[in-house]
Coordinates of C-alpha atoms in Angstrom, one line a residue:
M107 CA 29.2 12.9 51.5
A108 CA 29.1 10.4 54.4
E109 CA 28.5 13.3 56.9
I110 CA 25.6 14.7 54.7
L111 CA 23.9 11.2 54.6
S112 CA 24.4 10.8 58.3
A113 CA 23.0 14.2 59.2
L114 CA 19.9 13.6 56.9
R115 CA 19.3 10.1 58.5
S116 CA 19.4 11.8 62.0
L117 CA 16.7 14.3 60.8
M118 CA 14.7 11.5 59.3
A119 CA 14.7 9.6 62.6
S120 CA 13.7 12.6 64.6
H121 CA 10.9 13.6 62.2
S122 CA 7.3 13.2 63.2
P123 CA 6.4 10.6 62.0
P124 CA 9.9 9.1 61.7
L125 CA 10.8 8.7 58.0
H126 CA 11.9 5.4 56.6
A127 CA 13.1 7.1 53.4
L128 CA 13.6 10.6 52.1
I129 CA 13.2 11.5 48.4
V130 CA 15.3 14.3 47.1
P131 CA 14.2 15.4 43.6
S132 CA 16.2 17.5 41.2
E133 CA 13.5 20.1 40.7
D134 CA 12.8 23.4 42.4
Y135 CA 9.5 24.9 43.4
H136 CA 8.5 25.3 39.8
Q137 CA 9.5 21.8 38.6
S138 CA 12.3 23.3 36.4
E139 CA 14.8 21.3 34.5
Y140 CA 17.6 23.7 35.1
V141 CA 17.7 25.1 38.7
S142 CA 19.6 27.9 40.5
D143 CA 22.6 26.9 42.6
R144 CA 20.5 27.3 45.8
D145 CA 18.1 24.6 44.5
K146 CA 20.7 22.0 43.6
R147 CA 19.8 19.8 46.5
R148 CA 20.0 16.5 44.8
E149 CA 23.5 17.4 43.5
F150 CA 24.5 18.5 47.0
V151 CA 23.5 15.2 48.7
S152 CA 24.7 12.8 45.9
G153 CA 27.6 14.6 44.1
F154 CA 25.9 13.8 40.7
T155 CA 25.7 17.0 38.7
G156 CA 23.4 16.0 35.8
S157 CA 20.3 18.0 35.2
A158 CA 17.9 15.0 35.6
G159 CA 17.8 12.6 38.5
L160 CA 16.3 11.7 41.8
A161 CA 17.9 10.6 45.1
L162 CA 16.5 8.3 47.6
I163 CA 18.0 8.0 51.1
T164 CA 16.8 5.2 53.4
K165 CA 18.2 4.2 56.9
D166 CA 21.0 2.2 55.3
E167 CA 21.0 2.8 51.5
A168 CA 21.3 5.7 49.1
R169 CA 20.2 5.3 45.5
L170 CA 20.2 7.6 42.5
W171 CA 17.8 7.3 39.5
T172 CA 18.7 8.9 36.2
D173 CA 18.2 8.4 32.5
G174 CA 20.3 7.1 29.7
R175 CA 21.9 10.5 28.9
Y176 CA 23.7 10.3 32.3
F177 CA 24.5 6.6 33.0
L178 CA 28.2 7.1 32.3
Q179 CA 28.4 10.4 34.1
A180 CA 26.6 9.1 37.2
M181 CA 28.9 6.1 37.4
Q182 CA 31.9 8.4 37.4
Q183 CA 30.5 10.9 39.9
L184 CA 28.7 8.7 42.5
S185 CA 30.7 7.6 45.6
D186 CA 30.6 4.0 46.7
Q187 CA 27.9 4.9 49.2
W188 CA 25.5 5.4 46.3
Q189 CA 23.9 2.9 43.9
L190 CA 23.0 3.9 40.4
M191 CA 19.4 3.0 39.3
R192 CA 19.1 3.2 35.5
I193 CA 15.7 4.6 34.4
G194 CA 14.2 2.3 31.8
E195 CA 16.3 -0.7 33.0
D196 CA 15.9 -0.8 36.8
P197 CA 12.6 -0.6 38.8
S198 CA 11.2 2.9 39.1
V199 CA 11.6 4.7 42.5
D200 CA 8.0 4.1 43.5
S201 CA 8.1 0.4 42.6
W202 CA 11.4 0.0 44.4
I203 CA 10.0 1.7 47.6
S204 CA 6.8 -0.3 47.4
D205 CA 8.7 -3.6 47.1
N206 CA 11.7 -2.9 49.4
L207 CA 10.5 -0.8 52.3
P208 CA 8.3 -2.2 55.2
R209 CA 4.5 -2.0 55.2
E210 CA 3.3 1.3 56.5
A211 CA 6.7 3.0 55.9
A212 CA 6.7 6.8 55.9
I213 CA 8.4 8.3 52.8
G214 CA 9.2 12.0 53.1
V215 CA 9.4 14.7 50.4
D216 CA 9.3 18.5 50.3
P217 CA 5.9 19.1 48.6
W218 CA 7.2 22.2 47.0
C219 CA 9.8 20.2 45.0
V220 CA 7.5 17.5 43.5
S221 CA 4.7 17.9 40.9
V222 CA 1.1 16.8 41.4
D223 CA 1.4 14.1 38.8
T224 CA 4.5 12.6 40.4
A225 CA 3.2 12.8 44.0
Q226 CA -0.1 11.2 43.1
R227 CA 1.7 8.4 41.1
W228 CA 3.9 7.7 44.2
E229 CA 0.9 7.7 46.5
R230 CA -0.9 5.1 44.3
A231 CA 2.2 2.8 44.3
F232 CA 2.7 3.2 48.1
A233 CA -0.9 2.5 48.9
K234 CA -0.4 -1.2 47.9
N235 CA 1.6 -1.7 51.1
Q236 CA -0.1 0.9 53.2
Q237 CA 3.0 3.1 52.8
K238 CA 2.5 6.9 53.1
L239 CA 4.0 9.9 51.3
I240 CA 4.7 12.4 54.0
Q241 CA 4.9 16.1 53.1
T242 CA 7.7 17.5 55.2
S243 CA 7.1 21.0 56.6
S244 CA 10.6 22.1 55.8
N245 CA 13.2 20.8 53.3
L246 CA 15.5 18.5 55.3
V247 CA 18.4 19.0 52.9
D248 CA 18.3 22.8 53.5
E249 CA 18.7 22.1 57.2
V250 CA 22.0 20.2 56.7
W251 CA 23.3 22.4 53.9
K252 CA 25.4 24.8 55.9
N253 CA 26.8 26.9 53.0
Q254 CA 23.7 26.8 50.8
P255 CA 23.9 29.7 48.3
P256 CA 21.5 32.6 48.9
A257 CA 18.4 33.1 46.8
E258 CA 19.1 35.1 43.6
T259 CA 18.0 38.7 43.6
N260 CA 18.6 39.6 40.0
P261 CA 16.5 42.3 38.3
V262 CA 13.3 41.6 36.4
I263 CA 13.5 42.9 32.8
V264 CA 10.6 43.8 30.5
H265 CA 10.9 41.9 27.2
P266 CA 10.1 44.5 24.5
L267 CA 7.3 44.0 22.0
E268 CA 9.8 44.2 19.2
F269 CA 11.1 40.8 20.3
A270 CA 8.0 39.3 22.0
G271 CA 5.7 39.9 19.0
R272 CA 2.5 39.9 21.1
S273 CA 1.4 42.2 23.9
V274 CA 0.6 41.1 27.5
A275 CA -2.9 42.4 27.0
E276 CA -3.4 40.0 24.0
K277 CA -2.0 37.1 25.8
L278 CA -4.2 37.7 28.9
K279 CA -7.2 38.1 26.7
D280 CA -6.5 34.7 25.1
M281 CA -5.9 33.2 28.5
R282 CA -9.2 34.4 29.9
E283 CA -11.1 33.1 26.8
K284 CA -9.6 29.7 27.5
L285 CA -10.6 29.9 31.2
A286 CA -14.2 30.7 30.2
I287 CA -14.3 27.8 27.7
E288 CA -13.1 25.4 30.3
R289 CA -15.5 26.8 33.0
A290 CA -12.6 27.9 35.2
R291 CA -12.4 31.1 37.2
G292 CA -8.7 31.1 37.7
I293 CA -5.4 29.4 36.8
I294 CA -2.2 28.9 38.8
I295 CA 0.9 29.3 36.6
T296 CA 4.0 27.8 38.1
A297 CA 6.4 27.0 35.2
L298 CA 9.0 29.8 35.1
D299 CA 9.1 30.1 31.3
E300 CA 5.3 30.3 31.2
V301 CA 5.2 33.2 33.7
A302 CA 8.0 34.9 31.7
W303 CA 6.2 34.4 28.4
L304 CA 2.7 35.5 29.6
Y305 CA 3.9 38.7 31.2
N306 CA 6.7 39.5 28.7
I307 CA 9.3 39.6 31.4
R308 CA 12.8 38.0 31.6
G309 CA 15.5 37.7 34.2
S310 CA 18.6 35.8 35.2
D311 CA 17.7 33.8 38.3
V312 CA 18.6 30.5 36.7
S313 CA 21.9 30.1 34.8
Y314 CA 21.4 29.7 31.1
C315 CA 17.6 30.4 31.3
P316 CA 16.4 34.0 31.1
V317 CA 13.6 33.5 33.7
V318 CA 12.6 35.0 37.0
H319 CA 11.7 33.0 40.1
A320 CA 8.0 33.8 40.1
F321 CA 4.5 32.4 40.2
A322 CA 1.4 33.9 38.5
I323 CA -2.3 33.6 39.1
V324 CA -4.8 34.8 36.5
T325 CA -8.5 34.9 37.1
L326 CA -11.3 36.2 34.9
N327 CA -10.9 39.6 36.6
S328 CA -7.4 39.9 37.9
A329 CA -3.8 38.9 37.3
F330 CA -1.0 38.5 39.9
L331 CA 2.8 38.2 39.8
Y332 CA 4.5 36.7 42.8
V333 CA 8.1 37.7 42.9
D334 CA 10.7 39.0 45.4
K335 CA 9.9 42.7 45.1
R336 CA 13.5 43.6 45.5
K337 CA 14.0 42.4 41.9
V338 CA 11.3 44.8 40.5
S339 CA 12.4 48.4 39.8
S340 CA 9.8 51.2 40.0
K341 CA 9.9 51.5 36.2
V342 CA 9.4 47.7 35.6
S343 CA 6.7 47.7 38.3
S344 CA 4.8 50.5 36.5
S345 CA 5.1 48.6 33.2
I346 CA 3.7 45.4 34.8
Q347 CA 0.9 47.3 36.6
E348 CA -0.1 49.0 33.3
N349 CA -1.1 45.6 32.1
G350 CA -3.4 45.2 35.1
I351 CA -1.1 42.8 36.9
E352 CA -0.6 43.2 40.7
V353 CA 2.9 42.5 42.0
R354 CA 3.0 40.6 45.3
E355 CA 5.7 39.0 47.3
Y356 CA 6.9 35.6 46.2
G357 CA 5.9 33.9 49.4
A358 CA 2.4 35.3 49.3
V359 CA 1.4 32.7 46.6
S360 CA 0.7 30.2 49.3
S361 CA -1.9 32.2 51.1
D362 CA -3.3 33.6 47.9
V363 CA -3.9 30.1 46.5
A364 CA -5.9 29.4 49.6
L365 CA -7.9 32.6 49.0
L366 CA -8.4 31.6 45.4
A367 CA -9.8 28.3 46.5
S368 CA -12.3 30.0 48.7
N369 CA -13.2 32.5 46.0
Q370 CA -11.8 35.4 48.1
L371 CA -8.8 36.4 45.9
D372 CA -10.6 38.9 43.6
K373 CA -12.4 40.4 46.5
D374 CA -9.0 40.9 48.2
T375 CA -7.8 43.4 45.5
G376 CA -9.2 46.5 44.0
L377 CA -8.0 45.4 40.6
S378 CA -10.6 44.2 38.1
S379 CA -8.5 44.5 35.0
G380 CA -9.4 42.5 31.9
R381 CA -13.1 42.1 32.8
N382 CA -14.0 43.7 29.6
D383 CA -11.8 41.3 27.7
V384 CA -14.2 38.4 28.3
C385 CA -17.3 40.1 29.5
E386 CA -18.2 42.5 26.7
T387 CA -21.9 41.3 26.6
G388 CA -22.7 42.2 30.2
T389 CA -23.3 38.6 31.1
C390 CA -20.2 38.4 33.3
E391 CA -21.9 37.7 36.6
A392 CA -24.0 34.9 35.1
E393 CA -20.9 33.4 33.5
E394 CA -18.9 33.6 36.7
N395 CA -21.4 31.5 38.6
N396 CA -20.8 28.6 36.1
N397 CA -17.0 29.1 36.2
D398 CA -16.0 27.5 39.5
L399 CA -12.9 25.4 38.6
I400 CA -9.3 26.3 39.3
W401 CA -7.0 25.2 36.5
V402 CA -3.8 23.5 37.6
D403 CA -1.1 21.9 35.4
P404 CA -0.4 18.6 37.2
A405 CA 3.0 18.3 35.5
S406 CA 4.4 21.7 36.7
C407 CA 2.3 22.7 39.7
C408 CA 3.9 21.6 43.0
Y409 CA 2.1 19.4 45.5
A410 CA 2.3 22.1 48.2
L411 CA 0.0 24.5 46.3
F412 CA -2.3 21.7 45.0
S413 CA -2.9 20.6 48.6
K414 CA -4.5 24.0 49.3
L415 CA -7.2 23.5 46.7
D416 CA -10.6 21.7 46.7
A417 CA -10.0 18.5 44.7
K418 CA -13.7 18.6 43.5
K419 CA -13.2 22.0 42.0
M420 CA -10.0 21.5 40.1
L421 CA -9.3 21.3 36.4
L422 CA -6.2 19.1 36.2
Q423 CA -4.8 19.5 32.6
Q424 CA -1.9 20.9 30.8
S425 CA -1.5 24.7 31.0
P426 CA -2.8 26.4 27.9
L427 CA 0.4 28.5 27.9
A428 CA 2.5 25.4 27.0
L429 CA 1.1 25.2 23.5
A430 CA 0.6 29.0 23.1
K431 CA 4.2 29.5 23.8
A432 CA 5.3 26.7 21.5
L433 CA 3.4 28.2 18.5
K434 CA 5.8 31.0 17.6
N435 CA 4.4 34.2 16.2
P436 CA 5.9 35.7 13.0
V437 CA 8.1 38.2 15.0
E438 CA 9.5 35.3 17.1
L439 CA 10.1 33.2 14.1
D440 CA 12.0 36.0 12.3
G441 CA 14.0 36.6 15.5
L442 CA 14.9 32.9 15.7
R443 CA 16.1 32.8 12.1
N444 CA 18.2 35.9 12.6
A445 CA 19.7 34.7 15.9
H446 CA 20.6 31.4 14.2
I447 CA 22.4 33.2 11.4
R448 CA 24.6 35.2 13.9
D449 CA 25.1 31.9 15.9
G450 CA 26.1 30.0 12.8
A451 CA 28.7 32.7 12.0
A452 CA 30.1 32.3 15.5
V453 CA 30.3 28.5 15.1
V454 CA 32.1 28.8 11.7
Q455 CA 34.5 31.4 13.1
Y456 CA 35.2 28.9 16.0
L457 CA 35.9 26.1 13.5
V458 CA 38.2 28.2 11.5
W459 CA 40.1 29.2 14.7
L460 CA 40.1 25.6 16.0
D461 CA 41.3 24.1 12.7
K462 CA 44.3 26.6 12.7
Q463 CA 45.1 25.8 16.4
M464 CA 45.0 22.1 15.9
Q465 CA 47.5 22.3 13.0
E466 CA 49.8 24.8 14.7
I467 CA 49.9 23.3 18.2
Y468 CA 49.5 19.6 17.5
G469 CA 50.6 19.2 13.9
A470 CA 47.2 17.9 13.0
S471 CA 46.3 17.4 9.3
G472 CA 43.3 19.7 10.0
Y473 CA 39.7 19.9 9.1
F474 CA 40.1 19.1 5.4
L475 CA 43.0 16.6 5.1
E476 CA 43.3 13.1 6.5
G477 CA 46.5 12.2 8.3
K478 CA 47.8 11.2 11.8
G479 CA 48.8 14.1 14.1
A480 CA 52.6 14.8 13.9
S481 CA 52.7 14.9 17.7
K482 CA 54.5 18.2 17.7
K483 CA 56.5 19.0 20.8
R484 CA 55.0 22.0 22.6
S485 CA 55.2 23.9 25.8
E486 CA 52.5 23.6 28.5
T487 CA 51.4 27.1 27.7
M488 CA 50.5 26.0 24.2
K489 CA 47.7 23.5 24.7
L490 CA 44.0 23.3 24.1
T491 CA 41.6 21.7 26.5
E492 CA 37.9 21.1 26.3
V493 CA 37.3 24.1 28.5
T494 CA 39.7 26.6 26.9
A495 CA 38.2 25.6 23.5
S496 CA 34.6 26.1 24.7
D497 CA 35.5 29.4 26.3
K498 CA 36.8 30.5 22.9
L499 CA 33.5 29.5 21.3
E500 CA 31.6 31.6 23.9
G501 CA 33.9 34.5 23.0
F502 CA 32.9 34.4 19.3
R503 CA 29.2 34.3 20.3
A504 CA 29.7 37.2 22.7
T505 CA 30.7 39.5 19.8
K506 CA 27.3 39.0 18.2
E507 CA 24.4 41.5 18.4
H508 CA 21.8 40.8 21.2
F509 CA 24.0 38.1 22.9
R510 CA 22.9 37.5 26.5
G511 CA 24.8 34.4 27.5
L512 CA 24.8 30.7 26.8
S513 CA 21.6 28.7 26.7
F514 CA 23.1 25.7 28.5
P515 CA 26.6 24.6 29.7
T516 CA 28.6 23.9 26.5
I517 CA 29.3 20.2 25.9
S518 CA 32.9 20.3 24.6
S519 CA 34.1 16.7 24.5
V520 CA 37.0 14.8 23.0
G521 CA 37.4 11.0 22.5
P522 CA 35.9 8.9 25.3
N523 CA 34.3 12.1 26.9
A524 CA 32.2 12.6 23.7
A525 CA 30.5 9.2 24.5
V526 CA 29.2 10.9 27.8
I527 CA 26.0 12.3 26.3
H528 CA 25.6 15.3 28.6
Y529 CA 29.3 15.7 29.4
S530 CA 30.2 18.9 31.2
P531 CA 34.0 19.6 31.1
Q532 CA 35.5 21.0 34.3
P533 CA 38.8 23.1 34.3
E534 CA 40.5 20.8 36.8
T535 CA 39.6 17.5 35.2
C536 CA 38.9 18.1 31.5
A537 CA 40.8 16.5 28.7
E538 CA 43.3 18.0 26.3
L539 CA 42.2 18.1 22.6
D540 CA 43.6 15.3 20.6
P541 CA 44.2 15.5 16.8
D542 CA 43.6 11.8 16.5
S543 CA 40.2 11.7 18.3
I544 CA 36.7 12.8 17.5
Y545 CA 35.7 16.2 19.0
L546 CA 32.0 16.8 19.7
F547 CA 30.6 20.2 20.7
D548 CA 27.0 20.8 21.6
S549 CA 26.3 24.4 22.4
G550 CA 23.9 27.3 22.2
A551 CA 23.3 30.9 23.2
Q552 CA 20.6 33.2 24.4
Y553 CA 20.0 36.3 22.2
L554 CA 17.2 38.8 22.8
D555 CA 15.6 37.6 19.6
G556 CA 16.0 33.9 20.0
T557 CA 17.6 30.9 21.6
T558 CA 20.0 28.6 19.8
D559 CA 21.2 25.0 20.1
I560 CA 23.6 23.3 17.7
T561 CA 25.8 20.2 17.7
R562 CA 28.7 19.4 15.3
T563 CA 31.2 16.5 15.4
V564 CA 34.6 16.9 13.8
H565 CA 38.0 15.2 13.5
F566 CA 41.3 17.0 12.8
G567 CA 43.3 13.8 12.0
K568 CA 42.5 10.6 10.3
P569 CA 39.1 9.1 11.3
S570 CA 38.7 5.4 11.2
E571 CA 36.4 3.7 8.7
H572 CA 34.2 2.7 11.6
E573 CA 34.0 6.4 12.8
K574 CA 33.1 7.4 9.3
A575 CA 30.4 4.8 9.0
C576 CA 28.9 5.8 12.3
Y577 CA 29.0 9.5 11.5
T578 CA 27.4 8.9 8.1
S579 CA 24.6 6.8 9.7
V580 CA 23.9 9.7 12.1
L581 CA 23.9 12.2 9.2
K582 CA 21.6 10.0 7.1
G583 CA 19.1 9.9 10.1
H584 CA 19.5 13.7 10.5
I585 CA 18.7 14.2 6.8
A586 CA 15.8 11.8 6.8
L587 CA 14.0 13.5 9.7
G588 CA 14.7 17.0 8.4
N589 CA 13.3 16.0 5.0
A590 CA 10.1 14.4 6.4
R591 CA 6.6 15.4 5.2
F592 CA 3.7 14.3 7.3
P593 CA 0.0 15.0 7.8
N594 CA -1.4 17.4 10.4
G595 CA -2.1 15.5 13.6
T596 CA 1.2 13.5 13.5
N597 CA 3.1 13.5 16.8
G598 CA 6.9 13.3 17.4
H599 CA 6.7 9.7 18.6
A600 CA 5.7 8.7 15.0
L601 CA 8.7 10.5 13.5
D602 CA 11.4 9.5 15.9
I603 CA 12.1 6.2 14.0
L604 CA 13.1 8.1 10.8
A605 CA 16.4 9.3 12.5
R606 CA 17.2 5.8 13.9
I607 CA 16.6 3.6 10.9
P608 CA 20.1 4.2 9.3
L609 CA 21.7 3.4 12.7
W610 CA 19.5 0.3 13.2
R611 CA 20.7 -1.2 10.0
Y612 CA 24.1 -1.7 11.7
G613 CA 22.6 -2.6 15.1
L614 CA 23.4 0.9 16.5
D615 CA 21.1 3.3 18.5
Y616 CA 21.2 6.1 21.0
R617 CA 19.6 6.5 24.4
H618 CA 18.1 10.0 24.1
G619 CA 15.2 11.6 22.3
T620 CA 15.7 13.0 18.8
G621 CA 14.2 16.5 19.2
H622 CA 12.8 19.1 21.6
G623 CA 11.2 22.5 21.2
I624 CA 13.3 25.6 21.7
G625 CA 12.3 28.9 23.3
S626 CA 12.2 32.4 22.0
Y627 CA 14.8 34.0 24.3
L628 CA 13.6 31.4 26.9
N629 CA 14.5 27.8 27.8
V630 CA 16.5 25.8 25.4
H631 CA 14.3 22.8 26.1
E632 CA 10.7 23.7 25.6
G633 CA 7.6 21.5 25.4
P634 CA 4.9 20.4 25.2
H635 CA 5.9 18.6 21.9
L636 CA 9.0 16.5 21.4
I637 CA 10.4 13.9 18.9
S638 CA 11.2 10.9 21.0
F639 CA 10.6 7.2 21.6
R640 CA 9.2 8.1 25.0
P641 CA 5.5 7.7 25.4
Q642 CA 4.9 11.4 26.2
A643 CA 5.9 12.3 22.6
R644 CA 2.5 11.0 21.7
N645 CA 0.7 13.6 23.7
V646 CA 0.9 16.6 21.4
P647 CA 0.8 16.7 17.6
L648 CA 3.4 18.7 15.8
Q649 CA 2.0 22.0 14.4
A650 CA 3.1 24.7 12.0
S651 CA 5.2 27.4 13.6
M652 CA 6.6 25.2 16.3
T653 CA 10.4 24.8 16.6
V654 CA 12.0 21.4 17.1
T655 CA 15.6 20.1 17.1
D656 CA 16.8 17.3 14.9
E657 CA 19.6 15.6 16.8
P658 CA 20.4 11.9 16.4
G659 CA 23.7 10.5 17.7
Y660 CA 25.7 7.4 18.4
Y661 CA 28.0 6.8 21.4
A662 CA 30.7 4.1 21.7
D663 CA 31.3 4.0 25.4
G664 CA 34.9 4.6 26.3
N665 CA 35.8 5.5 22.7
F666 CA 33.9 8.3 20.9
G667 CA 30.6 10.0 20.5
I668 CA 28.8 11.6 17.5
R669 CA 25.8 13.9 17.4
L670 CA 24.5 16.3 14.8
E671 CA 21.9 18.9 15.7
N672 CA 20.0 21.6 13.8
V673 CA 17.0 23.6 14.9
L674 CA 14.0 23.3 12.6
V675 CA 10.8 25.3 12.2
I676 CA 7.6 23.3 11.3
K677 CA 5.8 24.8 8.3
E678 CA 3.0 23.9 6.0
A679 CA 4.2 21.6 3.2
D680 CA 3.4 22.1 -0.5
T681 CA 2.3 18.6 -1.5
E682 CA 0.9 17.5 -4.9
F683 CA -2.1 15.9 -3.2
N684 CA -3.9 16.4 0.1
F685 CA -5.2 13.0 1.1
G686 CA -8.0 13.2 3.7
D687 CA -8.0 17.0 3.5
K688 CA -5.6 16.9 6.4
G689 CA -3.0 19.3 5.2
Y690 CA 0.7 18.3 5.3
L691 CA 3.7 19.7 7.2
S692 CA 7.5 19.8 6.6
F693 CA 10.6 21.3 8.2
E694 CA 12.7 24.4 7.5
H695 CA 16.3 24.3 8.8
I696 CA 17.3 27.5 10.5
T697 CA 20.8 26.3 11.8
W698 CA 23.7 27.1 9.5
A699 CA 27.1 25.4 9.9
P700 CA 28.8 22.8 7.7
Y701 CA 29.0 19.1 8.2
Q702 CA 32.6 17.8 8.0
I703 CA 33.0 16.1 4.6
K704 CA 36.1 14.1 5.8
L705 CA 33.9 12.3 8.3
I706 CA 31.3 11.2 5.6
D707 CA 31.6 8.0 3.7
L708 CA 30.0 9.4 0.5
N709 CA 29.5 5.9 -0.9
L710 CA 26.9 5.3 1.8
L711 CA 24.8 8.4 0.8
T712 CA 22.1 8.2 -1.8
P713 CA 22.0 10.7 -4.7
E714 CA 19.1 12.5 -2.9
E715 CA 21.1 12.8 0.3
I716 CA 24.2 14.1 -1.6
E717 CA 21.9 16.6 -3.3
W718 CA 20.5 17.7 0.0
L719 CA 24.0 18.1 1.5
N720 CA 25.2 20.2 -1.4
T721 CA 22.1 22.4 -1.3
Y722 CA 22.4 22.9 2.5
H723 CA 26.1 23.8 2.2
S724 CA 25.3 26.2 -0.6
K725 CA 22.8 28.0 1.6
C726 CA 25.3 28.0 4.5
R727 CA 27.8 29.8 2.2
E728 CA 25.2 32.3 0.9
I729 CA 23.7 33.1 4.4
L730 CA 26.9 33.3 6.4
A731 CA 29.2 35.0 3.8
P732 CA 28.2 38.6 4.9
S733 CA 29.4 37.8 8.4
M734 CA 32.8 36.4 7.4
D735 CA 36.2 38.1 6.8
K736 CA 38.2 36.9 3.8
N737 CA 40.1 34.2 5.7
E738 CA 36.9 32.8 7.2
L739 CA 35.0 33.0 3.9
D740 CA 37.8 31.1 2.1
W741 CA 37.6 28.4 4.8
L742 CA 33.8 28.2 4.6
E743 CA 33.9 28.0 0.8
K744 CA 36.2 25.0 1.1
A745 CA 34.1 23.4 3.8
T746 CA 31.0 23.7 1.7
E747 CA 32.3 22.6 -1.8
P748 CA 29.9 20.4 -3.7
V749 CA 30.6 16.6 -3.3
S750 CA 29.7 13.6 -5.4
A751 CA 29.8 9.8 -4.6

């Protein structure tokens, strides 16, 4: 680590102008949350492996900013050369730079790895002390990363209409109508899941996310896909071109954005596909004269491409694809429901297996009975670790129809590790399972017809009264949010409190949001909506046919962690009245796996909550039964028996 910092500081000193600081973001050229191995630059320089964070290297300091999900993990992974900066508690990176670096300091960043929003916010903060954000012409980390993994060259796959539900032609037509309404003549699409969704393509360039490293430009007349052409077979190329999309090399996006800015891009191609989609009246030329803006999403477009455009002729607002993608069509919703049934079956099969193993290997009392582990003597070959257990869960999922891999690295965590919110077990260092400790697993899969994400927390011994009280508080919040009814126009910021109130009664809380959208065989975290205390949760109202997770938790540092998570579909609610003619919304659970009764203090549940639990468990039995063998079904029936206070 010291050599890396030393090499970077040497490059910073020889840079023109010399750099007082270098910012190394987590993001790739598309501002992705999850990035390919080649793009894990922040991880390479800092040793911190979490998905969110930002590194700052100055002449004599190295600091890493990350959020509450990762405080514990960062403390464990950072060497003593690094100082952890807690987002929400410590000054932000731009404030810290403004206050701690000299006047007129030069702060370097690769403009491909930072969004327009972020770069402009930094520039405003730096301006107070005449500090400057310098766009480096190359990525300095790449220059010192000797064994940097090569770029991925995995094949582009066409996502069939039977799973996508809408054709590329329909999506492009909608897109061009939005361009015309906003008086824009083109849009630059940089978010990988938006490119994949718009063009009905998928890939495997980023682990866990079925996306392709690609950009797109759509104008009123043309459409372009920028991708390494080695990834595109002749068959896939034909399919893409049939939709009027021209395939160009990935690197050509830079010069094409410049052409777009000067209104030369359409002239540069013989394609004029889609003209009739928006210009059926013959007034196309007249319309085009008024449409002179280029639409750029400042949250996902990198600063490098933005810098090639004319600031006066830009429409800086959220991509129209963000909301279009979030509003699932009926085919996608059916696919998601079906994927979650298969996924729930895999989770139950895993719990049945795990229950048996914990009893046989460790003498645990098991899933249903309370009692201390008998601490059986066993050989080293007979042991379960966080990694071997999660591998088994993946194995159960892999037997299911349409399985294409996991949707994120499985969080398989026992005891104190469960308190690390985004814990990622490693074979060399992971813990052995313990019959006397809580076990939390947060996992999901990619299926051709949907993406899944589920968390359950279990105990195979005798949970303490405190653990039960905490689990029950999390469950009460989970039920309260899932049962909410709310008027159209309500955002996720307004609902977040529902999941926290049962915890707040005891002075407990959690440091993460409560819910995120989920993709249709796409990214497991999908916006633009979310349920969270964070201000951005106010930006987008929740709407019917969106998906969202319901995942409150509680984490006792150094001791245990609890989280419960289901995926919900937002639907229209059937209410007795309709105040203000707004229309009301509610949630439909599509995740199916039992909650462990032994961890619930039934005396803390209201009659309504007990009724909800029994109804949910009854549906679990009914929906999953066809996927179970006799042994699994017996276990499931026992796990979902009705309860009373």
